[in-house]
Amino acid sequence: MSKVFIIVLILLVVGALSFAGYRYYAQDRGGGSVVAGEKGGKRQAVFLTNGQVYFGYISNTDKQIVTMRDIYYFKKDTVATEGQVSLVKLGNEMHGPEDVMYINRDHILFYEDMRDDARINQTINNAKNGQEGSQVEGIQGGSSVQ
């Protein structure tokens, strides 16, 4: 074999290994499989083992830690009428979390893609458009976005 052939072969192997390493690193750092996202994807409802349900965009579903963004959840009103539930945007809590959540997949029972015309999606979209107080009818006496 000629020296040129061996050098080209070595460069190809090094290039392939570098590319594979980059892909693995990028996937491990959040570039993994994306189920949906704010860029045209569908919002999901994520049901956890503790009974809590979160609504948002999930990614990295093939990893042990699933990432969720643009998060909303139901919160029982302690002062309001019994059975009243509010739809709350993550980030308004006293501890001031950012609008991203990292969920251990062992705590996820299942998740579902939500239709664009789902009442929760309509309420979230209305709230984002400045129509605060829009109601989601038929969910334990109604819900409002806070």
mmCIF file of C-alpha atoms in Angstrom:
data_model
loop_
_atom_site.group_PDB
_atom_site.id
_atom_site.type_symbol
_atom_site.label_atom_id
_atom_site.label_comp_id
_atom_site.label_asym_id
_atom_site.label_seq_id
_atom_site.Cartn_x
_atom_site.Cartn_y
_atom_site.Cartn_z
ATOM 1 C CA MET A 1 0.000 0.000 0.000
ATOM 2 C CA SER A 2 1.202 3.471 -0.740
ATOM 3 C CA LYS A 3 1.817 6.108 1.922
ATOM 4 C CA VAL A 4 -0.856 8.370 0.404
ATOM 5 C CA PHE A 5 -3.511 5.644 0.697
ATOM 6 C CA ILE A 6 -2.596 4.994 4.354
ATOM 7 C CA ILE A 7 -2.691 8.726 5.180
ATOM 8 C CA VAL A 8 -6.088 9.132 3.484
ATOM 9 C CA LEU A 9 -7.423 6.072 5.325
ATOM 10 C CA ILE A 10 -6.187 7.407 8.678
ATOM 11 C CA LEU A 11 -7.765 10.819 7.987
ATOM 12 C CA LEU A 12 -11.091 9.189 7.101
ATOM 13 C CA VAL A 13 -11.084 7.101 10.295
ATOM 14 C CA VAL A 14 -10.160 10.118 12.449
ATOM 15 C CA GLY A 15 -12.858 12.212 10.734
ATOM 16 C CA ALA A 16 -15.514 9.529 11.230
ATOM 17 C CA LEU A 17 -14.604 9.119 14.911
ATOM 18 C CA SER A 18 -14.635 12.895 15.416
ATOM 19 C CA PHE A 19 -18.060 13.186 13.801
ATOM 20 C CA ALA A 20 -19.444 10.292 15.866
ATOM 21 C CA GLY A 21 -18.030 11.828 19.054
ATOM 22 C CA TYR A 22 -19.537 15.202 18.238
ATOM 23 C CA ARG A 23 -22.969 13.664 17.561
ATOM 24 C CA TYR A 24 -22.846 11.723 20.837
ATOM 25 C CA TYR A 25 -21.763 14.804 22.800
ATOM 26 C CA ALA A 26 -24.406 17.025 21.183
ATOM 27 C CA GLN A 27 -27.149 14.469 21.847
ATOM 28 C CA ASP A 28 -26.077 14.060 25.476
ATOM 29 C CA ARG A 29 -26.148 17.848 25.982
ATOM 30 C CA GLY A 30 -29.707 18.434 24.863
ATOM 31 C CA GLY A 31 -29.564 17.796 21.166
ATOM 32 C CA GLY A 32 -31.227 14.399 21.527
ATOM 33 C CA SER A 33 -34.465 13.347 19.971
ATOM 34 C CA VAL A 34 -36.985 16.128 20.034
ATOM 35 C CA VAL A 35 -40.610 15.104 20.236
ATOM 36 C CA ALA A 36 -41.925 18.620 19.975
ATOM 37 C CA GLY A 37 -40.866 22.142 20.558
ATOM 38 C CA GLU A 38 -42.026 25.685 20.419
ATOM 39 C CA LYS A 39 -40.938 25.840 16.772
ATOM 40 C CA GLY A 40 -44.012 24.263 15.243
ATOM 41 C CA GLY A 41 -44.305 21.183 17.444
ATOM 42 C CA LYS A 42 -47.292 20.082 19.470
ATOM 43 C CA ARG A 43 -47.695 20.808 23.156
ATOM 44 C CA GLN A 44 -47.819 17.690 25.325
ATOM 45 C CA ALA A 45 -49.616 16.762 28.512
ATOM 46 C CA VAL A 46 -47.147 14.932 30.785
ATOM 47 C CA PHE A 47 -48.652 12.751 33.522
ATOM 48 C CA LEU A 48 -46.366 12.062 36.495
ATOM 49 C CA THR A 49 -46.457 9.273 39.057
ATOM 50 C CA ASN A 50 -47.386 11.765 41.826
ATOM 51 C CA GLY A 51 -50.644 12.646 40.043
ATOM 52 C CA GLN A 52 -49.455 16.034 38.759
ATOM 53 C CA VAL A 53 -49.979 16.906 35.087
ATOM 54 C CA TYR A 54 -47.804 19.433 33.253
ATOM 55 C CA PHE A 55 -48.464 20.972 29.845
ATOM 56 C CA GLY A 56 -45.575 22.093 27.653
ATOM 57 C CA TYR A 57 -43.004 21.067 25.065
ATOM 58 C CA ILE A 58 -40.818 18.052 25.818
ATOM 59 C CA SER A 59 -37.527 16.912 24.332
ATOM 60 C CA ASN A 60 -34.823 14.323 25.027
ATOM 61 C CA THR A 61 -37.406 11.593 25.478
ATOM 62 C CA ASP A 62 -34.763 8.975 24.736
ATOM 63 C CA LYS A 63 -32.711 10.108 27.771
ATOM 64 C CA GLN A 64 -33.152 9.376 31.480
ATOM 65 C CA ILE A 65 -33.836 13.080 32.077
ATOM 66 C CA VAL A 66 -36.599 14.527 29.882
ATOM 67 C CA THR A 67 -36.594 18.300 29.297
ATOM 68 C CA MET A 68 -39.812 20.323 29.331
ATOM 69 C CA ARG A 69 -40.275 24.015 28.412
ATOM 70 C CA ASP A 70 -43.102 26.587 28.309
ATOM 71 C CA ILE A 71 -44.771 24.837 31.231
ATOM 72 C CA TYR A 72 -48.274 25.179 32.665
ATOM 73 C CA TYR A 73 -49.904 23.106 35.398
ATOM 74 C CA PHE A 74 -53.084 22.862 37.436
ATOM 75 C CA LYS A 75 -53.094 24.167 40.989
ATOM 76 C CA LYS A 76 -55.940 23.782 43.452
ATOM 77 C CA ASP A 77 -57.073 27.099 44.881
ATOM 78 C CA THR A 78 -56.902 26.936 48.657
ATOM 79 C CA VAL A 79 -58.964 30.100 49.190
ATOM 80 C CA ALA A 80 -61.420 29.757 46.325
ATOM 81 C CA THR A 81 -64.482 27.588 46.123
ATOM 82 C CA GLU A 82 -63.927 23.922 46.825
ATOM 83 C CA GLY A 83 -62.984 22.082 43.643
ATOM 84 C CA GLN A 84 -61.749 25.239 41.880
ATOM 85 C CA VAL A 85 -58.559 24.679 39.870
ATOM 86 C CA SER A 86 -56.272 27.292 38.295
ATOM 87 C CA LEU A 87 -54.024 26.837 35.295
ATOM 88 C CA VAL A 88 -50.685 28.357 36.321
ATOM 89 C CA LYS A 89 -47.632 29.315 34.255
ATOM 90 C CA LEU A 90 -44.412 27.905 35.739
ATOM 91 C CA GLY A 91 -42.169 30.714 36.922
ATOM 92 C CA ASN A 92 -44.634 32.664 39.073
ATOM 93 C CA GLU A 93 -43.905 30.638 42.220
ATOM 94 C CA MET A 94 -42.152 32.143 45.251
ATOM 95 C CA HIS A 95 -38.912 30.252 44.592
ATOM 96 C CA GLY A 96 -38.775 31.793 41.085
ATOM 97 C CA PRO A 97 -38.031 28.814 38.844
ATOM 98 C CA GLU A 98 -37.030 29.274 35.233
ATOM 99 C CA ASP A 99 -39.481 28.038 32.630
ATOM 100 C CA VAL A 100 -37.709 24.714 32.111
ATOM 101 C CA MET A 101 -38.073 21.453 33.981
ATOM 102 C CA TYR A 102 -35.875 18.362 33.975
ATOM 103 C CA ILE A 103 -37.970 15.290 34.766
ATOM 104 C CA ASN A 104 -36.613 11.849 35.601
ATOM 105 C CA ARG A 105 -38.325 9.557 33.098
ATOM 106 C CA ASP A 106 -38.972 7.029 35.911
ATOM 107 C CA HIS A 107 -41.565 9.514 37.230
ATOM 108 C CA ILE A 108 -43.404 9.878 33.916
ATOM 109 C CA LEU A 109 -46.419 7.585 33.551
ATOM 110 C CA PHE A 110 -47.100 8.722 29.993
ATOM 111 C CA TYR A 111 -47.385 11.788 27.803
ATOM 112 C CA GLU A 112 -49.789 12.754 25.035
ATOM 113 C CA ASP A 113 -49.645 15.176 22.132
ATOM 114 C CA MET A 114 -52.407 17.750 22.496
ATOM 115 C CA ARG A 115 -54.589 18.893 19.621
ATOM 116 C CA ASP A 116 -54.269 22.537 18.623
ATOM 117 C CA ASP A 117 -57.971 23.038 19.394
ATOM 118 C CA ALA A 118 -57.722 21.562 22.927
ATOM 119 C CA ARG A 119 -59.330 23.855 25.509
ATOM 120 C CA ILE A 120 -56.113 24.074 27.509
ATOM 121 C CA ASN A 121 -54.178 25.140 24.403
ATOM 122 C CA GLN A 122 -56.824 27.759 23.638
ATOM 123 C CA THR A 123 -56.610 29.103 27.194
ATOM 124 C CA ILE A 124 -52.801 29.239 27.106
ATOM 125 C CA ASN A 125 -52.835 30.970 23.719
ATOM 126 C CA ASN A 126 -55.450 33.485 24.917
ATOM 127 C CA ALA A 127 -53.332 34.238 27.993
ATOM 128 C CA LYS A 128 -50.226 34.718 25.830
ATOM 129 C CA ASN A 129 -52.215 37.152 23.671
ATOM 130 C CA GLY A 130 -53.086 39.227 26.729
ATOM 131 C CA GLN A 131 -56.578 37.859 27.326
ATOM 132 C CA GLU A 132 -56.016 37.017 31.007
ATOM 133 C CA GLY A 133 -58.894 35.414 32.843
ATOM 134 C CA SER A 134 -60.050 33.323 29.921
ATOM 135 C CA GLN A 135 -61.833 30.257 31.218
ATOM 136 C CA VAL A 136 -61.390 26.568 30.521
ATOM 137 C CA GLU A 137 -64.914 25.273 30.916
ATOM 138 C CA GLY A 138 -65.834 21.887 32.273
ATOM 139 C CA ILE A 139 -62.738 21.217 34.344
ATOM 140 C CA GLN A 140 -63.929 20.882 37.934
ATOM 141 C CA GLY A 141 -65.857 24.106 37.963
ATOM 142 C CA GLY A 142 -63.624 26.019 35.553
ATOM 143 C CA SER A 143 -60.043 27.190 35.488
ATOM 144 C CA SER A 144 -58.370 30.477 34.858
ATOM 145 C CA VAL A 145 -54.852 31.324 33.766
ATOM 146 C CA GLN A 146 -52.956 33.247 36.422
#
